[in-house]
Amino acid sequence: MENLSWTLEGNVASVLIQRPPANALASGLISEIDALLNELEGNRDVRVILLKGEGRFFSAGADIKEFTTIETGEEFSKLAGRGQEVFERMENFPKPIIAAIHGAALGGGLELAMGCHIRLVSENAKLGLPELQLGLVPGFAGSQRLPKFVGRAKAAEMLLTSEPISGVEAVQWGLANKAYPEEELFEKASELAAKIAKKSPVAMKAAIELLSYTKDDRFYAGVKREADMFGEIFVSEDANEGISAFIEKREPHFKG
């Protein structure tokens, strides 16, 4: 794998995202995550997965430059659907997945983190869904998972302002479990992963399956509509302007 590596520490698989400079979520990285899940699911020594980002960020978002290589809305919807599929698999994965978030988890990076079972953050981390700045909407189920963590009003604020919240706020809002000083984050995350790894694998698998029953049909309908809308909006002039502005490092000028 080009963008992921992992080591076994006791019964914890410590997974590192390695796609500098921002660990952006390109389609290749999403496929690697899926392949890694195949590998770790069949490894009886692995009981818990700890997901971290190398460098300054957990993941600062989707790979916007990859967007410029996509020509049709249908292709864009397919990309969104693929990400949704992998992150849904993470959420239902029979082994607990813990995200240790430092630096930033933005856009697709936050959607990746929301697919994990537990989120630990550094106090100064930035978490948000800034897609509207690009003239887009979230595509990896962010519009559906975020309200389940923070409530509809807070989710609307995060989506419509595109402004990130801090790690401390993420805990207060229910988006993250605990916040630590950045220099303590990985150590605390490892301690939690090791603690959970002592539990019965059979019972942990059952608990995760039971949690999945809390999602209703409207969630899945919303996820499907999100992927479709992701593609529909991609072909708009506003989306073209937003993506161009991001790449050119300027303010977008949307015309509706």
mmCIF file of C-alpha atoms in Angstrom:
data_model
loop_
_atom_site.group_PDB
_atom_site.id
_atom_site.type_symbol
_atom_site.label_atom_id
_atom_site.label_comp_id
_atom_site.label_asym_id
_atom_site.label_seq_id
_atom_site.Cartn_x
_atom_site.Cartn_y
_atom_site.Cartn_z
ATOM 1 C CA MET A 1 0.000 0.000 0.000
ATOM 2 C CA GLU A 2 1.271 3.445 -0.911
ATOM 3 C CA ASN A 3 -0.723 5.526 1.563
ATOM 4 C CA LEU A 4 -1.212 3.290 4.604
ATOM 5 C CA SER A 5 0.990 1.328 6.970
ATOM 6 C CA TRP A 6 0.245 -0.567 10.133
ATOM 7 C CA THR A 7 1.999 -2.207 13.040
ATOM 8 C CA LEU A 8 0.716 -4.627 15.651
ATOM 9 C CA GLU A 9 1.091 -3.489 19.259
ATOM 10 C CA GLY A 10 -0.280 -6.244 21.465
ATOM 11 C CA ASN A 11 -3.746 -6.839 19.992
ATOM 12 C CA VAL A 12 -4.009 -3.313 18.570
ATOM 13 C CA ALA A 13 -3.379 -2.570 14.891
ATOM 14 C CA SER A 14 -1.941 0.940 14.794
ATOM 15 C CA VAL A 15 -2.758 2.262 11.300
ATOM 16 C CA LEU A 16 -1.039 5.346 9.892
ATOM 17 C CA ILE A 17 -2.354 7.425 6.989
ATOM 18 C CA GLN A 18 0.699 8.515 5.000
ATOM 19 C CA ARG A 19 -0.269 10.784 2.119
ATOM 20 C CA PRO A 20 1.608 14.074 2.546
ATOM 21 C CA PRO A 21 1.204 16.922 2.884
ATOM 22 C CA ALA A 22 -2.396 16.762 4.161
ATOM 23 C CA ASN A 23 -3.374 13.059 4.012
ATOM 24 C CA ALA A 24 -6.051 13.982 1.478
ATOM 25 C CA LEU A 25 -8.626 11.306 0.690
ATOM 26 C CA ALA A 26 -8.109 10.371 -2.939
ATOM 27 C CA SER A 27 -10.020 7.430 -4.399
ATOM 28 C CA GLY A 28 -6.856 5.318 -4.218
ATOM 29 C CA LEU A 29 -6.555 5.874 -0.474
ATOM 30 C CA ILE A 30 -10.202 4.927 0.043
ATOM 31 C CA SER A 31 -9.583 1.675 -1.839
ATOM 32 C CA GLU A 32 -6.517 1.014 0.308
ATOM 33 C CA ILE A 33 -8.606 1.477 3.469
ATOM 34 C CA ASP A 34 -11.054 -1.107 2.142
ATOM 35 C CA ALA A 35 -8.229 -3.527 1.337
ATOM 36 C CA LEU A 36 -6.702 -3.014 4.779
ATOM 37 C CA LEU A 37 -10.028 -3.817 6.409
ATOM 38 C CA ASN A 38 -9.993 -7.116 4.522
ATOM 39 C CA GLU A 39 -6.538 -7.855 5.902
ATOM 40 C CA LEU A 40 -7.291 -6.871 9.497
ATOM 41 C CA GLU A 41 -10.680 -8.578 9.665
ATOM 42 C CA GLY A 42 -9.080 -11.950 9.011
ATOM 43 C CA ASN A 43 -6.176 -11.401 11.430
ATOM 44 C CA ARG A 44 -7.059 -13.078 14.733
ATOM 45 C CA ASP A 45 -4.293 -11.185 16.542
ATOM 46 C CA VAL A 46 -6.003 -7.868 15.797
ATOM 47 C CA ARG A 47 -8.814 -6.981 18.190
ATOM 48 C CA VAL A 48 -8.852 -3.162 17.948
ATOM 49 C CA ILE A 49 -7.786 -0.719 15.204
ATOM 50 C CA LEU A 50 -6.265 2.672 16.019
ATOM 51 C CA LEU A 51 -6.305 5.099 13.067
ATOM 52 C CA LYS A 52 -3.907 8.056 12.983
ATOM 53 C CA GLY A 53 -2.513 10.524 10.460
ATOM 54 C CA GLU A 54 1.169 11.119 9.802
ATOM 55 C CA GLY A 55 2.526 14.651 9.830
ATOM 56 C CA ARG A 56 0.493 17.738 10.684
ATOM 57 C CA PHE A 57 -3.003 16.389 10.005
ATOM 58 C CA PHE A 58 -5.316 13.455 10.554
ATOM 59 C CA SER A 59 -6.805 14.224 7.129
ATOM 60 C CA ALA A 60 -7.487 17.717 5.816
ATOM 61 C CA GLY A 61 -10.157 16.557 3.366
ATOM 62 C CA ALA A 62 -10.762 15.086 -0.045
ATOM 63 C CA ASP A 63 -8.212 15.453 -2.837
ATOM 64 C CA ILE A 64 -9.625 18.494 -4.638
ATOM 65 C CA LYS A 65 -7.170 18.160 -7.504
ATOM 66 C CA GLU A 66 -8.613 14.720 -8.221
ATOM 67 C CA PHE A 67 -11.987 16.415 -8.685
ATOM 68 C CA THR A 68 -10.608 18.245 -11.723
ATOM 69 C CA THR A 69 -10.036 14.897 -13.469
ATOM 70 C CA ILE A 70 -13.706 13.894 -13.178
ATOM 71 C CA GLU A 71 -15.846 14.912 -16.127
ATOM 72 C CA THR A 72 -19.431 13.922 -15.343
ATOM 73 C CA GLY A 73 -21.852 14.112 -12.463
ATOM 74 C CA GLU A 74 -22.378 10.359 -12.696
ATOM 75 C CA GLU A 75 -18.666 9.756 -12.078
ATOM 76 C CA PHE A 76 -18.790 12.109 -9.115
ATOM 77 C CA SER A 77 -21.800 10.303 -7.642
ATOM 78 C CA LYS A 78 -19.966 7.002 -8.084
ATOM 79 C CA LEU A 79 -16.942 8.393 -6.215
ATOM 80 C CA ALA A 80 -19.210 9.524 -3.392
ATOM 81 C CA GLY A 81 -20.945 6.154 -3.277
ATOM 82 C CA ARG A 82 -17.632 4.352 -3.030
ATOM 83 C CA GLY A 83 -16.555 6.446 -0.054
ATOM 84 C CA GLN A 84 -19.915 5.936 1.604
ATOM 85 C CA GLU A 85 -19.612 2.181 1.119
ATOM 86 C CA VAL A 86 -16.164 1.975 2.744
ATOM 87 C CA PHE A 87 -17.042 4.263 5.668
ATOM 88 C CA GLU A 88 -20.263 2.308 6.248
ATOM 89 C CA ARG A 89 -18.156 -0.824 6.359
ATOM 90 C CA MET A 90 -15.950 0.818 8.982
ATOM 91 C CA GLU A 91 -18.951 1.741 11.106
ATOM 92 C CA ASN A 92 -20.188 -1.862 11.011
ATOM 93 C CA PHE A 93 -16.724 -3.428 11.240
ATOM 94 C CA PRO A 94 -16.689 -6.273 13.806
ATOM 95 C CA LYS A 95 -13.578 -4.877 15.500
ATOM 96 C CA PRO A 96 -13.619 -1.448 17.199
ATOM 97 C CA ILE A 97 -11.983 1.387 15.245
ATOM 98 C CA ILE A 98 -10.648 4.389 17.170
ATOM 99 C CA ALA A 99 -9.673 7.621 15.393
ATOM 100 C CA ALA A 100 -6.947 9.731 17.021
ATOM 101 C CA ILE A 101 -7.422 13.164 15.437
ATOM 102 C CA HIS A 102 -4.770 15.859 15.520
ATOM 103 C CA GLY A 103 -4.278 18.915 13.355
ATOM 104 C CA ALA A 104 -7.391 18.762 11.213
ATOM 105 C CA ALA A 105 -10.181 16.441 10.171
ATOM 106 C CA LEU A 106 -12.005 18.392 7.498
ATOM 107 C CA GLY A 107 -14.468 17.385 4.795
ATOM 108 C CA GLY A 108 -13.749 13.811 3.809
ATOM 109 C CA GLY A 109 -11.314 13.564 6.711
ATOM 110 C CA LEU A 110 -14.110 14.213 9.203
ATOM 111 C CA GLU A 111 -16.393 11.846 7.308
ATOM 112 C CA LEU A 112 -13.700 9.178 7.652
ATOM 113 C CA ALA A 113 -13.466 9.867 11.386
ATOM 114 C CA MET A 114 -17.252 9.704 11.773
ATOM 115 C CA GLY A 115 -17.122 6.205 10.296
ATOM 116 C CA CYS A 116 -15.027 5.119 13.289
ATOM 117 C CA HIS A 117 -16.581 3.915 16.522
ATOM 118 C CA ILE A 118 -14.687 6.276 18.849
ATOM 119 C CA ARG A 119 -13.030 9.643 18.201
ATOM 120 C CA LEU A 120 -10.298 11.089 20.402
ATOM 121 C CA VAL A 121 -9.023 14.560 19.506
ATOM 122 C CA SER A 122 -6.302 16.998 20.378
ATOM 123 C CA GLU A 123 -7.676 20.091 22.082
ATOM 124 C CA ASN A 124 -6.512 22.343 19.242
ATOM 125 C CA ALA A 125 -7.682 20.086 16.405
ATOM 126 C CA LYS A 126 -10.040 21.513 13.781
ATOM 127 C CA LEU A 127 -13.079 19.492 12.714
ATOM 128 C CA GLY A 128 -15.512 20.606 10.047
ATOM 129 C CA LEU A 129 -17.328 20.097 6.769
ATOM 130 C CA PRO A 130 -16.283 23.019 4.525
ATOM 131 C CA GLU A 131 -17.751 21.667 1.275
ATOM 132 C CA LEU A 132 -20.127 24.608 0.790
ATOM 133 C CA GLN A 133 -17.045 26.820 0.354
ATOM 134 C CA LEU A 134 -16.437 24.837 -2.832
ATOM 135 C CA GLY A 135 -20.027 25.111 -3.987
ATOM 136 C CA LEU A 136 -20.524 21.443 -3.067
ATOM 137 C CA VAL A 137 -22.125 19.337 -0.331
ATOM 138 C CA PRO A 138 -20.550 16.509 1.690
ATOM 139 C CA GLY A 139 -20.362 13.295 -0.310
ATOM 140 C CA PHE A 140 -19.217 10.569 2.087
ATOM 141 C CA ALA A 141 -22.375 10.550 4.275
ATOM 142 C CA GLY A 142 -21.310 13.588 6.304
ATOM 143 C CA SER A 143 -24.689 15.279 5.941
ATOM 144 C CA GLN A 144 -26.358 12.226 7.502
ATOM 145 C CA ARG A 145 -23.885 11.222 10.230
ATOM 146 C CA LEU A 146 -23.100 14.682 11.586
ATOM 147 C CA PRO A 147 -26.646 15.416 12.861
ATOM 148 C CA LYS A 148 -26.668 12.078 14.682
ATOM 149 C CA PHE A 149 -23.682 13.239 16.735
ATOM 150 C CA VAL A 150 -24.303 16.955 17.266
ATOM 151 C CA GLY A 151 -28.032 17.387 16.564
ATOM 152 C CA ARG A 152 -29.702 19.012 13.603
ATOM 153 C CA ALA A 153 -29.174 22.643 14.683
ATOM 154 C CA LYS A 154 -25.436 22.315 15.313
ATOM 155 C CA ALA A 155 -25.039 20.289 12.112
ATOM 156 C CA ALA A 156 -26.790 23.030 10.151
ATOM 157 C CA GLU A 157 -24.429 25.602 11.661
ATOM 158 C CA MET A 158 -21.339 23.590 10.749
ATOM 159 C CA LEU A 159 -22.551 22.851 7.221
ATOM 160 C CA LEU A 160 -23.876 26.296 6.330
ATOM 161 C CA THR A 161 -21.026 28.364 7.806
ATOM 162 C CA SER A 162 -18.295 25.900 6.729
ATOM 163 C CA GLU A 163 -16.453 26.946 9.905
ATOM 164 C CA PRO A 164 -14.570 24.233 11.832
ATOM 165 C CA ILE A 165 -14.865 23.659 15.546
ATOM 166 C CA SER A 166 -12.025 22.893 17.954
ATOM 167 C CA GLY A 167 -11.336 19.554 19.554
ATOM 168 C CA VAL A 168 -12.681 20.875 22.852
ATOM 169 C CA GLU A 169 -15.898 22.022 21.153
ATOM 170 C CA ALA A 170 -16.168 18.662 19.379
ATOM 171 C CA VAL A 171 -16.333 16.927 22.764
ATOM 172 C CA GLN A 172 -18.855 19.464 24.069
ATOM 173 C CA TRP A 173 -21.037 18.975 20.982
ATOM 174 C CA GLY A 174 -20.875 15.173 21.095
ATOM 175 C CA LEU A 175 -18.771 14.742 17.969
ATOM 176 C CA ALA A 176 -15.721 13.422 19.849
ATOM 177 C CA ASN A 177 -15.350 11.355 22.991
ATOM 178 C CA LYS A 178 -12.417 13.040 24.725
ATOM 179 C CA ALA A 179 -9.881 15.808 24.046
ATOM 180 C CA TYR A 180 -6.250 15.889 25.150
ATOM 181 C CA PRO A 181 -3.247 18.160 24.704
ATOM 182 C CA GLU A 182 -1.748 17.261 21.326
ATOM 183 C CA GLU A 183 1.445 15.861 22.861
ATOM 184 C CA GLU A 184 -0.637 13.370 24.901
ATOM 185 C CA LEU A 185 -3.157 12.347 22.247
ATOM 186 C CA PHE A 186 -1.500 9.291 20.697
ATOM 187 C CA GLU A 187 -0.425 7.918 24.079
ATOM 188 C CA LYS A 188 -3.950 8.269 25.492
ATOM 189 C CA ALA A 189 -5.433 6.740 22.344
ATOM 190 C CA SER A 190 -3.078 3.773 22.591
ATOM 191 C CA GLU A 191 -4.020 3.270 26.247
ATOM 192 C CA LEU A 192 -7.723 3.249 25.388
ATOM 193 C CA ALA A 193 -7.202 0.858 22.483
ATOM 194 C CA ALA A 194 -5.221 -1.522 24.710
ATOM 195 C CA LYS A 195 -7.942 -1.361 27.371
ATOM 196 C CA ILE A 196 -10.672 -2.215 24.876
ATOM 197 C CA ALA A 197 -8.557 -4.985 23.324
ATOM 198 C CA LYS A 198 -8.809 -6.927 26.591
ATOM 199 C CA LYS A 199 -12.545 -7.378 26.094
ATOM 200 C CA SER A 200 -14.057 -10.487 24.514
ATOM 201 C CA PRO A 201 -13.833 -10.301 20.696
ATOM 202 C CA VAL A 202 -17.152 -12.148 20.488
ATOM 203 C CA ALA A 203 -18.874 -9.645 22.774
ATOM 204 C CA MET A 204 -17.324 -6.654 21.000
ATOM 205 C CA LYS A 205 -18.547 -7.906 17.631
ATOM 206 C CA ALA A 206 -22.042 -8.356 19.062
ATOM 207 C CA ALA A 207 -22.049 -4.886 20.626
ATOM 208 C CA ILE A 208 -21.090 -3.254 17.325
ATOM 209 C CA GLU A 209 -23.820 -5.159 15.518
ATOM 210 C CA LEU A 210 -26.373 -4.012 18.089
ATOM 211 C CA LEU A 211 -25.338 -0.385 17.634
ATOM 212 C CA SER A 212 -26.097 -0.667 13.911
ATOM 213 C CA TYR A 213 -29.795 -1.157 14.694
ATOM 214 C CA THR A 214 -30.049 2.471 15.825
ATOM 215 C CA LYS A 215 -29.990 3.633 12.181
ATOM 216 C CA ASP A 216 -33.310 3.765 10.364
ATOM 217 C CA ASP A 217 -34.381 3.659 6.729
ATOM 218 C CA ARG A 218 -34.286 7.447 6.439
ATOM 219 C CA PHE A 219 -30.549 7.388 7.123
ATOM 220 C CA TYR A 220 -29.908 5.104 4.176
ATOM 221 C CA ALA A 221 -32.270 7.073 1.950
ATOM 222 C CA GLY A 222 -30.411 10.247 2.930
ATOM 223 C CA VAL A 223 -27.026 8.711 2.182
ATOM 224 C CA LYS A 224 -28.218 7.636 -1.270
ATOM 225 C CA ARG A 225 -29.632 11.092 -1.988
ATOM 226 C CA GLU A 226 -26.401 12.713 -0.807
ATOM 227 C CA ALA A 227 -24.362 10.762 -3.364
ATOM 228 C CA ASP A 228 -26.816 11.660 -6.138
ATOM 229 C CA MET A 229 -26.825 15.332 -5.165
ATOM 230 C CA PHE A 230 -23.030 15.331 -4.927
ATOM 231 C CA GLY A 231 -22.938 14.451 -8.627
ATOM 232 C CA GLU A 232 -25.741 16.806 -9.625
ATOM 233 C CA ILE A 233 -24.096 19.806 -7.990
ATOM 234 C CA PHE A 234 -20.656 18.938 -9.355
ATOM 235 C CA VAL A 235 -21.685 19.945 -12.883
ATOM 236 C CA SER A 236 -22.916 23.388 -11.745
ATOM 237 C CA GLU A 237 -21.055 26.611 -12.508
ATOM 238 C CA ASP A 238 -20.850 27.332 -8.783
ATOM 239 C CA ALA A 239 -19.004 24.056 -8.138
ATOM 240 C CA ASN A 240 -16.583 24.802 -10.963
ATOM 241 C CA GLU A 241 -15.965 28.239 -9.488
ATOM 242 C CA GLY A 242 -15.508 26.873 -5.952
ATOM 243 C CA ILE A 243 -13.031 24.202 -7.000
ATOM 244 C CA SER A 244 -11.103 26.636 -9.198
ATOM 245 C CA ALA A 245 -10.942 29.187 -6.386
ATOM 246 C CA PHE A 246 -9.634 26.574 -3.951
ATOM 247 C CA ILE A 247 -6.867 25.501 -6.312
ATOM 248 C CA GLU A 248 -6.002 29.123 -7.148
ATOM 249 C CA LYS A 249 -6.095 30.080 -3.430
ATOM 250 C CA ARG A 250 -8.674 32.864 -3.794
ATOM 251 C CA GLU A 251 -12.183 33.628 -2.610
ATOM 252 C CA PRO A 252 -14.934 32.049 -4.744
ATOM 253 C CA HIS A 253 -17.648 34.206 -6.309
ATOM 254 C CA PHE A 254 -20.849 32.195 -6.517
ATOM 255 C CA LYS A 255 -23.698 33.259 -8.790
ATOM 256 C CA GLY A 256 -26.294 30.581 -8.096
#
